[in-house]
PDB file of C-alpha atoms in Angstrom:
ATOM      1  CA  MET A   1       4.408 -20.004  -8.248  1.00  0.00           C
ATOM      2  CA  GLU A   2       3.813 -19.192  -4.617  1.00  0.00           C
ATOM      3  CA  ARG A   3       2.306 -16.046  -3.504  1.00  0.00           C
ATOM      4  CA  LEU A   4       5.245 -13.844  -1.858  1.00  0.00           C
ATOM      5  CA  ARG A   5       4.743 -13.067   1.966  1.00  0.00           C
ATOM      6  CA  ILE A   6       5.997 -10.160   2.123  1.00  0.00           C
ATOM      7  CA  GLY A   7       7.180  -8.284   5.647  1.00  0.00           C
ATOM      8  CA  GLN A   8       7.639  -4.770   3.687  1.00  0.00           C
ATOM      9  CA  VAL A   9       4.485  -2.642   1.723  1.00  0.00           C
ATOM     10  CA  VAL A  10       4.480  -3.183  -1.984  1.00  0.00           C
ATOM     11  CA  LEU A  11       4.360   0.531  -3.302  1.00  0.00           C
ATOM     12  CA  VAL A  12       2.547   0.163  -7.028  1.00  0.00           C
ATOM     13  CA  GLU A  13       1.349   3.340  -9.694  1.00  0.00           C
ATOM     14  CA  GLY A  14      -2.016   2.240  -9.976  1.00  0.00           C
ATOM     15  CA  LYS A  15      -4.190   0.121  -9.468  1.00  0.00           C
ATOM     16  CA  TYR A  16      -4.075  -2.594 -12.160  1.00  0.00           C
ATOM     17  CA  ASP A  17      -0.500  -3.084 -10.065  1.00  0.00           C
ATOM     18  CA  ALA A  18      -1.607  -3.777  -7.338  1.00  0.00           C
ATOM     19  CA  ALA A  19      -4.395  -6.246  -9.032  1.00  0.00           C
ATOM     20  CA  LYS A  20      -1.844  -7.874 -10.464  1.00  0.00           C
ATOM     21  CA  LEU A  21       0.453  -7.803  -7.116  1.00  0.00           C
ATOM     22  CA  ALA A  22      -2.244  -9.211  -5.524  1.00  0.00           C
ATOM     23  CA  GLY A  23      -2.250 -12.888  -7.224  1.00  0.00           C
ATOM     24  CA  LEU A  24       2.057 -12.720  -6.667  1.00  0.00           C
ATOM     25  CA  VAL A  25       1.819 -11.946  -3.045  1.00  0.00           C
ATOM     26  CA  ASP A  26       0.881 -11.940   0.460  1.00  0.00           C
ATOM     27  CA  ALA A  27       2.078  -8.577   2.109  1.00  0.00           C
ATOM     28  CA  LEU A  28       0.019  -4.923   2.286  1.00  0.00           C
ATOM     29  CA  ILE A  29      -0.221  -3.229  -1.435  1.00  0.00           C
ATOM     30  CA  LEU A  30      -0.796   0.157  -1.583  1.00  0.00           C
ATOM     31  CA  THR A  31      -0.299   2.906  -4.577  1.00  0.00           C
ATOM     32  CA  THR A  32       0.564   6.336  -5.083  1.00  0.00           C
ATOM     33  CA  ASP A  33      -2.449   7.338  -7.954  1.00  0.00           C
ATOM     34  CA  GLY A  34       0.537   7.933 -10.258  1.00  0.00           C
ATOM     35  CA  PHE A  35       1.456  11.714  -9.363  1.00  0.00           C
ATOM     36  CA  GLY A  36      -1.396  11.927  -6.992  1.00  0.00           C
ATOM     37  CA  ILE A  37       1.122  11.370  -4.067  1.00  0.00           C
ATOM     38  CA  TYR A  38       2.233  14.681  -4.710  1.00  0.00           C
ATOM     39  CA  ARG A  39       0.007  16.824  -3.243  1.00  0.00           C
ATOM     40  CA  ASN A  40      -1.484  13.523  -0.800  1.00  0.00           C
ATOM     41  CA  LYS A  41      -0.194  14.915   2.215  1.00  0.00           C
ATOM     42  CA  ALA A  42      -2.368  11.968   4.523  1.00  0.00           C
ATOM     43  CA  LEU A  43      -0.403   9.038   1.914  1.00  0.00           C
ATOM     44  CA  GLN A  44       2.552  11.064   2.294  1.00  0.00           C
ATOM     45  CA  ALA A  45       2.553  10.560   5.834  1.00  0.00           C
ATOM     46  CA  LEU A  46       1.715   7.177   5.944  1.00  0.00           C
ATOM     47  CA  LEU A  47       4.150   6.261   4.112  1.00  0.00           C
ATOM     48  CA  ARG A  48       7.021   8.018   5.768  1.00  0.00           C
ATOM     49  CA  THR A  49       5.184   5.351   9.466  1.00  0.00           C
ATOM     50  CA  LEU A  50       5.508   2.532   7.863  1.00  0.00           C
ATOM     51  CA  GLY A  51       8.816   3.141   6.329  1.00  0.00           C
ATOM     52  CA  ARG A  52      10.011   3.612   9.587  1.00  0.00           C
ATOM     53  CA  ARG A  53       8.457   0.484  10.835  1.00  0.00           C
ATOM     54  CA  GLN A  54       8.507  -1.638   8.258  1.00  0.00           C
ATOM     55  CA  GLY A  55       9.692  -1.243   5.046  1.00  0.00           C
ATOM     56  CA  ILE A  56       9.187   0.049   1.355  1.00  0.00           C
ATOM     57  CA  LEU A  57       9.208  -2.259  -1.206  1.00  0.00           C
ATOM     58  CA  LEU A  58       8.625   0.262  -4.607  1.00  0.00           C
ATOM     59  CA  LEU A  59       7.805  -1.328  -7.653  1.00  0.00           C
ATOM     60  CA  THR A  60       7.221   1.269 -10.629  1.00  0.00           C
ATOM     61  CA  ASP A  61       7.003   1.277 -13.903  1.00  0.00           C
ATOM     62  CA  PRO A  62      10.426   1.675 -15.853  1.00  0.00           C
ATOM     63  CA  ASP A  63       9.384   4.839 -18.358  1.00  0.00           C
ATOM     64  CA  ALA A  64      10.611   8.068 -16.651  1.00  0.00           C
ATOM     65  CA  ALA A  65       6.989   9.104 -15.056  1.00  0.00           C
ATOM     66  CA  GLY A  66       7.967   5.607 -13.140  1.00  0.00           C
ATOM     67  CA  PHE A  67      11.100   7.387 -12.609  1.00  0.00           C
ATOM     68  CA  ARG A  68       9.611  10.125 -10.572  1.00  0.00           C
ATOM     69  CA  ILE A  69       7.984   9.141  -8.469  1.00  0.00           C
ATOM     70  CA  ARG A  70      10.576   6.418  -7.437  1.00  0.00           C
ATOM     71  CA  HIS A  71      12.959   9.303  -6.489  1.00  0.00           C
ATOM     72  CA  PHE A  72      10.096  11.088  -4.907  1.00  0.00           C
ATOM     73  CA  VAL A  73       9.557   8.708  -2.455  1.00  0.00           C
ATOM     74  CA  THR A  74      12.628   7.831  -1.827  1.00  0.00           C
ATOM     75  CA  GLY A  75      13.249  10.888  -1.085  1.00  0.00           C
ATOM     76  CA  LEU A  76      10.148  11.240   0.843  1.00  0.00           C
ATOM     77  CA  VAL A  77      10.407   8.118   2.984  1.00  0.00           C
ATOM     78  CA  GLY A  78      14.246   7.715   3.625  1.00  0.00           C
ATOM     79  CA  GLU A  79      16.278   5.143   1.334  1.00  0.00           C
ATOM     80  CA  GLU A  80      17.500   2.679   4.476  1.00  0.00           C
ATOM     81  CA  HIS A  81      14.042   2.446   4.732  1.00  0.00           C
ATOM     82  CA  VAL A  82      13.167   1.629   1.168  1.00  0.00           C
ATOM     83  CA  LEU A  83      13.543  -1.634  -1.210  1.00  0.00           C
ATOM     84  CA  GLN A  84      13.498  -0.667  -5.042  1.00  0.00           C
ATOM     85  CA  ALA A  85      12.432  -3.511  -7.013  1.00  0.00           C
ATOM     86  CA  TYR A  86      13.120  -2.660 -10.994  1.00  0.00           C
ATOM     87  CA  VAL A  87      10.946  -4.533 -13.666  1.00  0.00           C
ATOM     88  CA  PRO A  88      13.368  -4.673 -17.642  1.00  0.00           C
ATOM     89  CA  ALA A  89      11.770  -1.755 -20.170  1.00  0.00           C
ATOM     90  CA  LEU A  90       9.623  -4.478 -22.599  1.00  0.00           C
ATOM     91  CA  PRO A  91       8.422  -2.888 -25.268  1.00  0.00           C
ATOM     92  CA  GLY A  92       4.270  -2.979 -25.787  1.00  0.00           C
ATOM     93  CA  LYS A  93       1.280  -2.394 -24.662  1.00  0.00           C
ATOM     94  CA  GLU A  94      -0.949  -3.461 -22.307  1.00  0.00           C
ATOM     95  CA  PRO A  95      -4.692  -5.187 -23.374  1.00  0.00           C
ATOM     96  CA  ARG A  96      -6.280  -2.392 -21.810  1.00  0.00           C
ATOM     97  CA  LYS A  97      -5.345   0.075 -23.663  1.00  0.00           C
ATOM     98  CA  PRO A  98      -5.923   1.187 -26.484  1.00  0.00           C
ATOM     99  CA  GLN A  99      -2.144   2.722 -27.328  1.00  0.00           C
ATOM    100  CA  PRO A 100       1.010   2.186 -26.004  1.00  0.00           C
ATOM    101  CA  GLY A 101       2.656   4.318 -23.448  1.00  0.00           C
ATOM    102  CA  LYS A 102       4.165   7.767 -24.135  1.00  0.00           C
ATOM    103  CA  GLU A 103       7.748   5.506 -24.058  1.00  0.00           C
ATOM    104  CA  GLY A 104       5.982   2.398 -25.333  1.00  0.00           C
ATOM    105  CA  LEU A 105       7.057   0.043 -22.231  1.00  0.00           C
ATOM    106  CA  LEU A 106       4.977  -2.318 -20.484  1.00  0.00           C
ATOM    107  CA  GLY A 107       4.201  -1.035 -17.847  1.00  0.00           C
ATOM    108  CA  VAL A 108       4.422  -3.311 -14.350  1.00  0.00           C
ATOM    109  CA  GLU A 109       0.476  -4.485 -14.765  1.00  0.00           C
ATOM    110  CA  GLY A 110       2.035  -5.778 -18.280  1.00  0.00           C
ATOM    111  CA  VAL A 111       5.100  -7.893 -16.976  1.00  0.00           C
ATOM    112  CA  PRO A 112       4.605 -10.645 -17.470  1.00  0.00           C
ATOM    113  CA  ALA A 113       4.450 -12.598 -13.886  1.00  0.00           C
ATOM    114  CA  GLY A 114       7.590 -14.343 -13.385  1.00  0.00           C
ATOM    115  CA  LEU A 115       9.436 -10.952 -13.862  1.00  0.00           C
ATOM    116  CA  LEU A 116       7.490 -10.323 -11.712  1.00  0.00           C
ATOM    117  CA  TYR A 117       8.068 -11.939  -8.663  1.00  0.00           C
ATOM    118  CA  GLN A 118      12.519 -12.283 -10.226  1.00  0.00           C
ATOM    119  CA  ALA A 119      11.720  -8.491  -9.571  1.00  0.00           C
ATOM    120  CA  LEU A 120      10.623  -8.701  -5.614  1.00  0.00           C
ATOM    121  CA  LEU A 121      13.335 -11.113  -4.341  1.00  0.00           C
ATOM    122  CA  ASP A 122      16.548 -10.172  -6.608  1.00  0.00           C
ATOM    123  CA  ALA A 123      15.031  -6.172  -4.312  1.00  0.00           C
ATOM    124  CA  GLY A 124      15.151  -8.345  -1.302  1.00  0.00           C
ATOM    125  CA  ALA A 125      11.437  -9.036   0.173  1.00  0.00           C
ATOM    126  CA  GLU A 126      11.829 -10.166   3.369  1.00  0.00           C
ATOM    127  CA  PRO A 127       9.691 -12.976   4.375  1.00  0.00           C
ATOM    128  CA  ARG A 128       6.833 -11.861   6.472  1.00  0.00           C
ATOM    129  CA  ALA A 129       6.865 -13.808  10.181  1.00  0.00           C
ATOM    130  CA  PRO A 130       2.707 -14.939  10.972  1.00  0.00           C
ATOM    131  CA  ARG A 131       1.750 -11.475  13.540  1.00  0.00           C
ATOM    132  CA  ALA A 132       0.508 -12.610  17.466  1.00  0.00           C
ATOM    133  CA  GLY A 133      -2.402 -12.595  19.116  1.00  0.00           C
ATOM    134  CA  ARG A 134      -6.192 -11.343  18.052  1.00  0.00           C
ATOM    135  CA  ALA A 135      -6.488 -10.082  13.977  1.00  0.00           C
ATOM    136  CA  ILE A 136      -9.205  -6.778  13.231  1.00  0.00           C
ATOM    137  CA  THR A 137     -11.136  -8.323  11.508  1.00  0.00           C
ATOM    138  CA  TYR A 138     -14.553  -6.132   9.445  1.00  0.00           C
ATOM    139  CA  ALA A 139     -16.979  -7.621  12.032  1.00  0.00           C
ATOM    140  CA  ASP A 140     -14.505  -5.723  14.612  1.00  0.00           C
ATOM    141  CA  LEU A 141     -14.616  -2.690  12.153  1.00  0.00           C
ATOM    142  CA  TYR A 142     -18.900  -2.521  12.400  1.00  0.00           C
ATOM    143  CA  GLU A 143     -19.111  -3.531  16.709  1.00  0.00           C
ATOM    144  CA  TRP A 144     -16.544  -0.500  16.879  1.00  0.00           C
ATOM    145  CA  GLY A 145     -19.079   1.845  14.323  1.00  0.00           C
ATOM    146  CA  LEU A 146     -16.953   2.114  11.671  1.00  0.00           C
ATOM    147  CA  SER A 147     -18.726  -0.115   9.139  1.00  0.00           C
ATOM    148  CA  GLY A 148     -21.771  -1.036   7.656  1.00  0.00           C
ATOM    149  CA  THR A 149     -24.102   0.987  10.550  1.00  0.00           C
ATOM    150  CA  ALA A 150     -25.621   4.334  10.488  1.00  0.00           C
ATOM    151  CA  GLY A 151     -22.905   7.635  10.655  1.00  0.00           C
ATOM    152  CA  SER A 152     -19.365   4.532  10.437  1.00  0.00           C
ATOM    153  CA  ALA A 153     -18.501   6.563   7.613  1.00  0.00           C
ATOM    154  CA  VAL A 154     -18.323   9.846   9.518  1.00  0.00           C
ATOM    155  CA  ARG A 155     -16.998   8.328  12.311  1.00  0.00           C
ATOM    156  CA  ARG A 156     -14.029   6.186  10.671  1.00  0.00           C
ATOM    157  CA  ARG A 157     -12.861   9.467   8.779  1.00  0.00           C
ATOM    158  CA  ALA A 158     -12.959  10.912  11.736  1.00  0.00           C
ATOM    159  CA  LEU A 159     -10.522   8.273  13.762  1.00  0.00           C
ATOM    160  CA  LEU A 160      -8.471   7.811  10.751  1.00  0.00           C
ATOM    161  CA  LYS A 161      -7.916  11.655  10.609  1.00  0.00           C
ATOM    162  CA  LYS A 162      -6.853  11.362  14.557  1.00  0.00           C
ATOM    163  CA  ALA A 163      -4.609   8.145  13.958  1.00  0.00           C
ATOM    164  CA  GLY A 164      -2.628  10.082  10.873  1.00  0.00           C
ATOM    165  CA  LEU A 165      -4.176   7.684   7.809  1.00  0.00           C
ATOM    166  CA  PRO A 166      -5.732   8.175   4.664  1.00  0.00           C
ATOM    167  CA  PRO A 167      -8.724   9.114   4.930  1.00  0.00           C
ATOM    168  CA  ARG A 168     -10.472   6.661   1.311  1.00  0.00           C
ATOM    169  CA  LEU A 169      -9.054   3.190   2.173  1.00  0.00           C
ATOM    170  CA  SER A 170     -11.567   0.073   1.180  1.00  0.00           C
ATOM    171  CA  LYS A 171     -12.833  -1.997   4.140  1.00  0.00           C
ATOM    172  CA  LYS A 172     -10.190  -4.691   3.284  1.00  0.00           C
ATOM    173  CA  ALA A 173      -7.483  -2.202   3.154  1.00  0.00           C
ATOM    174  CA  LEU A 174      -8.078  -0.731   6.152  1.00  0.00           C
ATOM    175  CA  CYS A 175      -8.193  -4.229   7.768  1.00  0.00           C
ATOM    176  CA  GLU A 176      -5.145  -4.920   6.408  1.00  0.00           C
ATOM    177  CA  LEU A 177      -3.468  -1.882   7.003  1.00  0.00           C
ATOM    178  CA  LEU A 178      -5.200  -1.536  11.240  1.00  0.00           C
ATOM    179  CA  ASN A 179      -3.480  -5.366  11.397  1.00  0.00           C
ATOM    180  CA  ARG A 180       0.925  -4.078  10.820  1.00  0.00           C
ATOM    181  CA  LEU A 181       0.026  -0.768  12.638  1.00  0.00           C
ATOM    182  CA  TYR A 182      -1.628  -1.514  15.407  1.00  0.00           C
ATOM    183  CA  THR A 183      -2.667  -4.560  18.595  1.00  0.00           C
ATOM    184  CA  TYR A 184      -6.047  -5.516  18.677  1.00  0.00           C
ATOM    185  CA  GLU A 185      -6.221  -4.504  21.914  1.00  0.00           C
ATOM    186  CA  GLU A 186      -4.139  -0.711  20.631  1.00  0.00           C
ATOM    187  CA  PHE A 187      -6.666   0.629  18.062  1.00  0.00           C
ATOM    188  CA  ALA A 188      -9.971  -1.201  19.839  1.00  0.00           C
ATOM    189  CA  ALA A 189      -9.077   1.477  22.217  1.00  0.00           C
ATOM    190  CA  LEU A 190      -8.425   3.762  20.221  1.00  0.00           C
ATOM    191  CA  ALA A 191     -11.431   3.137  18.286  1.00  0.00           C
ATOM    192  CA  GLN A 192     -13.552   3.128  21.857  1.00  0.00           C
ATOM    193  CA  GLN A 193     -12.871   7.594  22.263  1.00  0.00           C
ATOM    194  CA  PRO A 194     -14.416   9.857  22.152  1.00  0.00           C
ATOM    195  CA  ALA A 195     -14.259  12.277  19.307  1.00  0.00           C
ATOM    196  CA  ALA A 196     -12.858  15.031  19.952  1.00  0.00           C
ATOM    197  CA  GLU A 197     -16.134  18.150  19.467  1.00  0.00           C
TER     198      GLU A 197
END
């Protein structure tokens, strides 16, 4: 099964869902951290921005909690910017869990890969065209003092706050996100501006 290159940001509930999808899609995958989305204002702002720019493909568990999260995100981002991907309600439990969830249904992480793949296609996932221009790399983050240098964590948090992005992103997620939102030149200019006092 070939990985789908998806133009939208794929939004799932948790890290195990994201790990499962990483083998199926070539896309930026973000998580809501379950109900954490309700209080995470930085993530909410990011999803609104990404929704307007490229759309969100939303994939939650088929239980009541998943549908509450789905409803919240759709209202937050705007229905016109969200594609809804649904997995079937399959009874069972994920191997890593000692017992099934409250409703006894498999979550996204437990659904067979073929069904997830089909759910994404059925939702209308759009192929992503390769971006023109130079990509932002790990080396750039280092050069700009945002990774791997003394004080880089402080500088990175300050810059992400200035850019309206969540402060806690892995280096990989940060590069993917920056490449979705900025050209190399745009972010280089932002990174090289002096920090506000």
